[in-house]
PDB file of C-alpha atoms in Angstrom:
ATOM      1  CA  UNK C 613     149.868 -49.584 -31.400  1.00  0.00           C
ATOM      2  CA  UNK C 614     148.115 -52.882 -32.091  1.00  0.00           C
ATOM      3  CA  UNK C 615     146.942 -54.772 -28.964  1.00  0.00           C
ATOM      4  CA  UNK C 616     144.951 -57.805 -27.881  1.00  0.00           C
ATOM      5  CA  UNK C 617     142.651 -57.811 -24.850  1.00  0.00           C
ATOM      6  CA  UNK C 618     141.594 -61.250 -23.527  1.00  0.00           C
ATOM      7  CA  UNK C 619     139.289 -61.909 -20.468  1.00  0.00           C
ATOM      8  CA  UNK C 620     141.031 -62.386 -17.246  1.00  0.00           C
ATOM      9  CA  UNK C 621     141.174 -65.834 -15.809  1.00  0.00           C
ATOM     10  CA  UNK C 622     141.288 -68.230 -14.268  1.00  0.00           C
ATOM     11  CA  UNK C 623     138.201 -69.979 -15.711  1.00  0.00           C
ATOM     12  CA  UNK C 624     137.113 -73.028 -14.006  1.00  0.00           C
ATOM     13  CA  UNK C 625     134.370 -75.319 -15.652  1.00  0.00           C
ATOM     14  CA  UNK C 626     133.062 -78.679 -15.212  1.00  0.00           C
ATOM     15  CA  UNK C 627     133.600 -81.319 -17.810  1.00  0.00           C
ATOM     16  CA  UNK C 628     131.033 -80.986 -20.724  1.00  0.00           C
ATOM     17  CA  UNK C 629     130.387 -77.399 -19.985  1.00  0.00           C
ATOM     18  CA  UNK C 630     130.350 -74.710 -22.643  1.00  0.00           C
ATOM     19  CA  UNK C 631     133.481 -72.608 -23.022  1.00  0.00           C
ATOM     20  CA  UNK C 632     133.651 -69.019 -24.232  1.00  0.00           C
ATOM     21  CA  UNK C 633     137.013 -67.009 -23.759  1.00  0.00           C
ATOM     22  CA  UNK C 634     136.597 -63.476 -25.077  1.00  0.00           C
ATOM     23  CA  UNK C 635     139.150 -61.568 -27.162  1.00  0.00           C
ATOM     24  CA  UNK C 636     139.120 -58.087 -28.698  1.00  0.00           C
ATOM     25  CA  UNK C 637     141.834 -56.528 -30.608  1.00  0.00           C
ATOM     26  CA  UNK C 638     142.903 -53.087 -31.738  1.00  0.00           C
ATOM     27  CA  UNK C 639     144.618 -52.948 -35.023  1.00  0.00           C
ATOM     28  CA  UNK C 640     145.221 -50.768 -38.197  1.00  0.00           C
ATOM     29  CA  UNK C 641     143.879 -52.697 -41.032  1.00  0.00           C
ATOM     30  CA  UNK C 642     142.892 -56.378 -41.010  1.00  0.00           C
ATOM     31  CA  UNK C 643     145.420 -58.437 -39.263  1.00  0.00           C
ATOM     32  CA  UNK C 644     145.355 -62.332 -39.083  1.00  0.00           C
ATOM     33  CA  UNK C 645     144.058 -63.704 -35.773  1.00  0.00           C
ATOM     34  CA  UNK C 646     145.340 -66.691 -33.847  1.00  0.00           C
ATOM     35  CA  UNK C 647     144.440 -68.752 -30.796  1.00  0.00           C
ATOM     36  CA  UNK C 648     147.318 -70.509 -29.221  1.00  0.00           C
ATOM     37  CA  UNK C 649     147.212 -73.004 -26.472  1.00  0.00           C
ATOM     38  CA  UNK C 650     149.906 -73.730 -23.825  1.00  0.00           C
ATOM     39  CA  UNK C 651     149.943 -76.968 -21.696  1.00  0.00           C
ATOM     40  CA  UNK C 652     151.852 -77.070 -18.391  1.00  0.00           C
ATOM     41  CA  UNK C 653     155.637 -77.177 -18.984  1.00  0.00           C
ATOM     42  CA  UNK C 654     155.266 -76.754 -22.712  1.00  0.00           C
ATOM     43  CA  UNK C 655     155.592 -74.106 -25.308  1.00  0.00           C
ATOM     44  CA  UNK C 656     152.536 -72.652 -27.351  1.00  0.00           C
ATOM     45  CA  UNK C 657     150.901 -74.595 -29.928  1.00  0.00           C
ATOM     46  CA  UNK C 658     148.656 -72.985 -32.581  1.00  0.00           C
ATOM     47  CA  UNK C 659     145.096 -73.987 -32.054  1.00  0.00           C
ATOM     48  CA  UNK C 660     143.357 -72.211 -34.934  1.00  0.00           C
ATOM     49  CA  UNK C 661     143.484 -69.089 -36.973  1.00  0.00           C
ATOM     50  CA  UNK C 662     141.541 -66.809 -39.301  1.00  0.00           C
ATOM     51  CA  UNK C 663     143.015 -64.536 -41.998  1.00  0.00           C
ATOM     52  CA  UNK C 664     140.110 -62.324 -42.996  1.00  0.00           C
ATOM     53  CA  UNK C 665     136.777 -60.970 -41.835  1.00  0.00           C
ATOM     54  CA  UNK C 666     133.894 -63.624 -41.156  1.00  0.00           C
ATOM     55  CA  UNK C 667     136.593 -66.574 -41.482  1.00  0.00           C
ATOM     56  CA  UNK C 668     135.772 -69.263 -38.857  1.00  0.00           C
ATOM     57  CA  UNK C 669     138.885 -71.085 -37.605  1.00  0.00           C
ATOM     58  CA  UNK C 670     138.312 -74.498 -36.014  1.00  0.00           C
ATOM     59  CA  UNK C 671     140.333 -77.285 -34.544  1.00  0.00           C
ATOM     60  CA  UNK C 672     139.619 -79.988 -31.910  1.00  0.00           C
ATOM     61  CA  UNK C 673     136.195 -78.921 -31.280  1.00  0.00           C
ATOM     62  CA  UNK C 674     137.276 -75.297 -30.773  1.00  0.00           C
ATOM     63  CA  UNK C 675     136.049 -72.444 -32.936  1.00  0.00           C
ATOM     64  CA  UNK C 676     136.480 -68.813 -33.216  1.00  0.00           C
ATOM     65  CA  UNK C 677     135.156 -66.297 -35.889  1.00  0.00           C
ATOM     66  CA  UNK C 678     136.693 -63.216 -37.110  1.00  0.00           C
ATOM     67  CA  UNK C 679     134.427 -60.398 -36.393  1.00  0.00           C
ATOM     68  CA  UNK C 680     135.560 -57.059 -38.068  1.00  0.00           C
ATOM     69  CA  UNK C 681     132.575 -55.158 -36.801  1.00  0.00           C
ATOM     70  CA  UNK C 682     133.222 -55.996 -33.215  1.00  0.00           C
ATOM     71  CA  UNK C 683     136.789 -56.501 -33.630  1.00  0.00           C
ATOM     72  CA  UNK C 684     136.522 -59.789 -31.725  1.00  0.00           C
ATOM     73  CA  UNK C 685     137.702 -63.348 -31.999  1.00  0.00           C
ATOM     74  CA  UNK C 686     136.064 -65.267 -29.088  1.00  0.00           C
ATOM     75  CA  UNK C 687     137.070 -68.684 -28.624  1.00  0.00           C
ATOM     76  CA  UNK C 688     134.221 -71.306 -28.002  1.00  0.00           C
ATOM     77  CA  UNK C 689     133.883 -75.056 -27.426  1.00  0.00           C
ATOM     78  CA  UNK C 690     130.649 -76.738 -26.905  1.00  0.00           C
ATOM     79  CA  UNK C 691     131.900 -79.407 -24.403  1.00  0.00           C
ATOM     80  CA  UNK C 692     135.134 -79.077 -22.594  1.00  0.00           C
ATOM     81  CA  UNK C 693     137.246 -82.017 -21.339  1.00  0.00           C
ATOM     82  CA  UNK C 694     139.807 -82.300 -18.308  1.00  0.00           C
ATOM     83  CA  UNK C 695     142.514 -82.457 -21.014  1.00  0.00           C
ATOM     84  CA  UNK C 696     141.632 -78.937 -22.283  1.00  0.00           C
ATOM     85  CA  UNK C 697     143.108 -77.505 -19.045  1.00  0.00           C
ATOM     86  CA  UNK C 698     145.705 -75.109 -20.198  1.00  0.00           C
ATOM     87  CA  UNK C 699     146.391 -71.450 -20.835  1.00  0.00           C
ATOM     88  CA  UNK C 700     144.835 -70.002 -24.045  1.00  0.00           C
ATOM     89  CA  UNK C 701     146.324 -66.978 -25.749  1.00  0.00           C
ATOM     90  CA  UNK C 702     144.671 -64.842 -28.350  1.00  0.00           C
ATOM     91  CA  UNK C 703     147.143 -63.034 -30.788  1.00  0.00           C
ATOM     92  CA  UNK C 704     147.209 -61.054 -33.921  1.00  0.00           C
ATOM     93  CA  UNK C 705     149.997 -60.508 -36.733  1.00  0.00           C
ATOM     94  CA  UNK C 706     151.406 -57.062 -36.689  1.00  0.00           C
ATOM     95  CA  UNK C 707     150.789 -55.803 -40.374  1.00  0.00           C
ATOM     96  CA  UNK C 708     153.816 -53.919 -40.209  1.00  0.00           C
ATOM     97  CA  UNK C 709     156.414 -56.289 -38.989  1.00  0.00           C
ATOM     98  CA  UNK C 710     154.695 -59.574 -39.152  1.00  0.00           C
ATOM     99  CA  UNK C 711     155.276 -60.571 -35.699  1.00  0.00           C
ATOM    100  CA  UNK C 712     152.720 -61.863 -33.360  1.00  0.00           C
ATOM    101  CA  UNK C 713     151.204 -59.551 -30.659  1.00  0.00           C
ATOM    102  CA  UNK C 714     149.759 -61.794 -27.712  1.00  0.00           C
ATOM    103  CA  UNK C 715     147.046 -61.181 -25.214  1.00  0.00           C
ATOM    104  CA  UNK C 716     148.029 -61.917 -21.644  1.00  0.00           C
ATOM    105  CA  UNK C 717     146.554 -65.396 -21.661  1.00  0.00           C
ATOM    106  CA  UNK C 718     143.466 -66.995 -19.925  1.00  0.00           C
ATOM    107  CA  UNK C 719     143.922 -70.038 -17.668  1.00  0.00           C
ATOM    108  CA  UNK C 720     141.233 -72.777 -18.140  1.00  0.00           C
ATOM    109  CA  UNK C 721     140.833 -75.465 -15.513  1.00  0.00           C
ATOM    110  CA  UNK C 722     138.285 -78.225 -16.326  1.00  0.00           C
ATOM    111  CA  UNK C 723     137.093 -80.309 -13.343  1.00  0.00           C
ATOM    112  CA  UNK C 724     135.857 -83.982 -13.832  1.00  0.00           C
TER     113      UNK C 724
ATOM    114  CA  UNK A  96     159.925 -84.336 -38.034  1.00  0.00           C
ATOM    115  CA  UNK A  97     161.521 -83.125 -34.771  1.00  0.00           C
ATOM    116  CA  UNK A  98     160.025 -80.089 -33.238  1.00  0.00           C
ATOM    117  CA  UNK A  99     161.729 -76.951 -32.067  1.00  0.00           C
ATOM    118  CA  UNK A 100     164.424 -77.731 -29.530  1.00  0.00           C
ATOM    119  CA  UNK A 101     165.525 -75.440 -26.968  1.00  0.00           C
ATOM    120  CA  UNK A 102     168.535 -75.945 -24.636  1.00  0.00           C
ATOM    121  CA  UNK A 103     168.973 -75.827 -21.659  1.00  0.00           C
ATOM    122  CA  UNK A 104     165.469 -76.184 -20.138  1.00  0.00           C
ATOM    123  CA  UNK A 105     166.486 -74.541 -16.885  1.00  0.00           C
ATOM    124  CA  UNK A 106     169.147 -72.002 -16.009  1.00  0.00           C
ATOM    125  CA  UNK A 107     170.075 -70.181 -12.716  1.00  0.00           C
ATOM    126  CA  UNK A 108     172.283 -67.236 -12.910  1.00  0.00           C
ATOM    127  CA  UNK A 109     173.189 -64.486 -10.772  1.00  0.00           C
ATOM    128  CA  UNK A 110     172.920 -60.687 -11.304  1.00  0.00           C
ATOM    129  CA  UNK A 111     175.618 -59.312 -13.574  1.00  0.00           C
ATOM    130  CA  UNK A 112     176.369 -62.670 -15.264  1.00  0.00           C
ATOM    131  CA  UNK A 113     175.596 -63.294 -18.913  1.00  0.00           C
ATOM    132  CA  UNK A 114     173.765 -66.171 -20.475  1.00  0.00           C
ATOM    133  CA  UNK A 115     173.229 -67.949 -23.946  1.00  0.00           C
ATOM    134  CA  UNK A 116     170.235 -69.752 -24.834  1.00  0.00           C
ATOM    135  CA  UNK A 117     170.000 -71.987 -27.899  1.00  0.00           C
ATOM    136  CA  UNK A 118     167.304 -72.857 -30.376  1.00  0.00           C
ATOM    137  CA  UNK A 119     167.226 -75.525 -33.150  1.00  0.00           C
ATOM    138  CA  UNK A 120     164.303 -74.970 -35.410  1.00  0.00           C
ATOM    139  CA  UNK A 121     162.198 -77.506 -37.404  1.00  0.00           C
ATOM    140  CA  UNK A 122     164.279 -78.781 -40.394  1.00  0.00           C
ATOM    141  CA  UNK A 123     163.619 -76.390 -43.435  1.00  0.00           C
ATOM    142  CA  UNK A 124     162.368 -73.503 -41.425  1.00  0.00           C
ATOM    143  CA  UNK A 125     164.308 -70.401 -42.063  1.00  0.00           C
ATOM    144  CA  UNK A 126     162.685 -67.952 -39.498  1.00  0.00           C
ATOM    145  CA  UNK A 127     163.500 -68.026 -35.829  1.00  0.00           C
ATOM    146  CA  UNK A 128     161.768 -65.630 -33.331  1.00  0.00           C
ATOM    147  CA  UNK A 129     162.290 -65.215 -29.606  1.00  0.00           C
ATOM    148  CA  UNK A 130     159.818 -64.321 -26.934  1.00  0.00           C
ATOM    149  CA  UNK A 131     160.025 -63.540 -23.266  1.00  0.00           C
ATOM    150  CA  UNK A 132     157.139 -64.884 -21.158  1.00  0.00           C
ATOM    151  CA  UNK A 133     156.531 -63.463 -17.654  1.00  0.00           C
ATOM    152  CA  UNK A 134     153.643 -63.677 -15.418  1.00  0.00           C
ATOM    153  CA  UNK A 135     153.337 -59.740 -15.436  1.00  0.00           C
ATOM    154  CA  UNK A 136     153.956 -58.783 -18.932  1.00  0.00           C
ATOM    155  CA  UNK A 137     153.012 -61.914 -20.774  1.00  0.00           C
ATOM    156  CA  UNK A 138     154.529 -62.918 -24.066  1.00  0.00           C
ATOM    157  CA  UNK A 139     156.753 -60.109 -25.522  1.00  0.00           C
ATOM    158  CA  UNK A 140     158.463 -60.235 -28.605  1.00  0.00           C
ATOM    159  CA  UNK A 141     162.156 -60.035 -28.632  1.00  0.00           C
ATOM    160  CA  UNK A 142     163.576 -60.330 -32.174  1.00  0.00           C
ATOM    161  CA  UNK A 143     163.201 -62.339 -35.282  1.00  0.00           C
ATOM    162  CA  UNK A 144     166.037 -63.920 -37.532  1.00  0.00           C
ATOM    163  CA  UNK A 145     165.582 -64.898 -41.149  1.00  0.00           C
ATOM    164  CA  UNK A 146     168.510 -66.423 -43.144  1.00  0.00           C
ATOM    165  CA  UNK A 147     170.990 -65.091 -40.652  1.00  0.00           C
ATOM    166  CA  UNK A 148     169.684 -61.660 -40.631  1.00  0.00           C
ATOM    167  CA  UNK A 149     167.770 -59.745 -37.971  1.00  0.00           C
ATOM    168  CA  UNK A 150     164.487 -59.006 -39.688  1.00  0.00           C
ATOM    169  CA  UNK A 151     162.534 -57.455 -36.694  1.00  0.00           C
ATOM    170  CA  UNK A 152     163.211 -56.351 -33.261  1.00  0.00           C
ATOM    171  CA  UNK A 153     161.099 -55.726 -30.199  1.00  0.00           C
ATOM    172  CA  UNK A 154     161.358 -53.118 -27.568  1.00  0.00           C
ATOM    173  CA  UNK A 155     164.167 -54.719 -25.397  1.00  0.00           C
ATOM    174  CA  UNK A 156     167.428 -53.081 -24.098  1.00  0.00           C
ATOM    175  CA  UNK A 157     170.761 -53.759 -26.055  1.00  0.00           C
ATOM    176  CA  UNK A 158     171.648 -56.312 -23.317  1.00  0.00           C
ATOM    177  CA  UNK A 159     169.379 -58.720 -25.364  1.00  0.00           C
ATOM    178  CA  UNK A 160     170.911 -59.934 -28.548  1.00  0.00           C
ATOM    179  CA  UNK A 161     170.797 -62.946 -30.890  1.00  0.00           C
ATOM    180  CA  UNK A 162     172.215 -64.370 -33.990  1.00  0.00           C
ATOM    181  CA  UNK A 163     171.419 -67.078 -36.397  1.00  0.00           C
ATOM    182  CA  UNK A 164     173.664 -69.587 -38.127  1.00  0.00           C
ATOM    183  CA  UNK A 165     173.763 -70.879 -41.614  1.00  0.00           C
ATOM    184  CA  UNK A 166     171.835 -73.897 -40.560  1.00  0.00           C
ATOM    185  CA  UNK A 167     169.230 -71.783 -39.085  1.00  0.00           C
ATOM    186  CA  UNK A 168     169.961 -72.582 -35.366  1.00  0.00           C
ATOM    187  CA  UNK A 169     169.688 -69.527 -33.237  1.00  0.00           C
ATOM    188  CA  UNK A 170     171.168 -68.292 -30.033  1.00  0.00           C
ATOM    189  CA  UNK A 171     170.027 -65.557 -27.697  1.00  0.00           C
ATOM    190  CA  UNK A 172     172.419 -63.748 -25.427  1.00  0.00           C
ATOM    191  CA  UNK A 173     171.624 -61.732 -22.321  1.00  0.00           C
ATOM    192  CA  UNK A 174     174.542 -59.633 -20.684  1.00  0.00           C
ATOM    193  CA  UNK A 175     174.687 -58.052 -17.227  1.00  0.00           C
ATOM    194  CA  UNK A 176     171.665 -60.049 -15.943  1.00  0.00           C
ATOM    195  CA  UNK A 177     169.095 -58.312 -13.867  1.00  0.00           C
ATOM    196  CA  UNK A 178     166.498 -59.838 -11.632  1.00  0.00           C
ATOM    197  CA  UNK A 179     163.953 -58.778 -13.927  1.00  0.00           C
ATOM    198  CA  UNK A 180     165.145 -60.836 -16.603  1.00  0.00           C
ATOM    199  CA  UNK A 181     163.856 -63.951 -14.761  1.00  0.00           C
ATOM    200  CA  UNK A 182     161.476 -65.434 -17.367  1.00  0.00           C
ATOM    201  CA  UNK A 183     160.561 -68.213 -19.756  1.00  0.00           C
ATOM    202  CA  UNK A 184     162.136 -67.631 -22.977  1.00  0.00           C
ATOM    203  CA  UNK A 185     160.388 -69.189 -25.936  1.00  0.00           C
ATOM    204  CA  UNK A 186     161.986 -69.651 -29.348  1.00  0.00           C
ATOM    205  CA  UNK A 187     159.509 -70.217 -32.495  1.00  0.00           C
ATOM    206  CA  UNK A 188     160.282 -71.240 -35.885  1.00  0.00           C
ATOM    207  CA  UNK A 189     158.355 -70.968 -39.061  1.00  0.00           C
ATOM    208  CA  UNK A 190     159.124 -71.522 -42.872  1.00  0.00           C
ATOM    209  CA  UNK A 191     158.813 -68.070 -43.990  1.00  0.00           C
ATOM    210  CA  UNK A 192     158.087 -65.835 -40.801  1.00  0.00           C
ATOM    211  CA  UNK A 193     154.766 -64.793 -39.518  1.00  0.00           C
ATOM    212  CA  UNK A 194     154.683 -61.806 -41.997  1.00  0.00           C
ATOM    213  CA  UNK A 195     153.700 -64.395 -44.680  1.00  0.00           C
ATOM    214  CA  UNK A 196     150.979 -65.999 -42.475  1.00  0.00           C
ATOM    215  CA  UNK A 197     153.164 -69.215 -41.995  1.00  0.00           C
ATOM    216  CA  UNK A 198     152.295 -70.478 -38.468  1.00  0.00           C
ATOM    217  CA  UNK A 199     154.760 -70.476 -35.603  1.00  0.00           C
ATOM    218  CA  UNK A 200     155.971 -73.560 -33.902  1.00  0.00           C
ATOM    219  CA  UNK A 201     157.214 -73.013 -30.523  1.00  0.00           C
ATOM    220  CA  UNK A 202     159.728 -74.965 -28.348  1.00  0.00           C
ATOM    221  CA  UNK A 203     159.337 -75.787 -24.647  1.00  0.00           C
ATOM    222  CA  UNK A 204     161.298 -72.953 -23.532  1.00  0.00           C
ATOM    223  CA  UNK A 205     164.229 -72.222 -21.294  1.00  0.00           C
ATOM    224  CA  UNK A 206     163.266 -71.187 -17.688  1.00  0.00           C
ATOM    225  CA  UNK A 207     165.949 -68.692 -16.635  1.00  0.00           C
ATOM    226  CA  UNK A 208     166.065 -67.538 -12.908  1.00  0.00           C
ATOM    227  CA  UNK A 209     168.364 -64.669 -12.005  1.00  0.00           C
ATOM    228  CA  UNK A 210     169.178 -64.544  -8.233  1.00  0.00           C
TER     229      UNK A 210
END
């Protein structure tokens, strides 16, 4: 079945460092891809999405490009802030059911 | 616009008991999905309701059930609780359901602890 694999964390960075969180997927067809973020004590929030190959999703300085040839959707940010500390989830939409399949999540800690 | 509201925030139950969790979606949203979040398994899909009908179901035993009311509010029930049911239960609403690429809006979850 469809699945999502994310790099394991935790990831610890200093403020203003460059961030990459790797995400690859296995799917039949071309699902929509998403990044969600979960701040401590809260639910998930949609960060960005891409619905077709070569689409770039972006929001709050974060970007991710839908790469069909490498089945990847890596999350990047040029300069992280302490406020970006959270758990990040990569997800795809199951084409059969429409429901989201999530990766295990990557915890990011940004130190001042 | 009010967000997705889940009640209660925290619950402590003992093995064998049953529990009901509640979710009020964003006004106008007709789809409500439930997810279980645990450190070991991550986020796993339980079921989705749309206009009072269960539209999709994940791979959970029959002890997990749900329903949706005419005002789109949803409840999830777990019977005969087991220690492994301890988790954060997240509810998410969307206008049409993720099959239509309409984004999910999550509540803050109900933290269930089974002792």
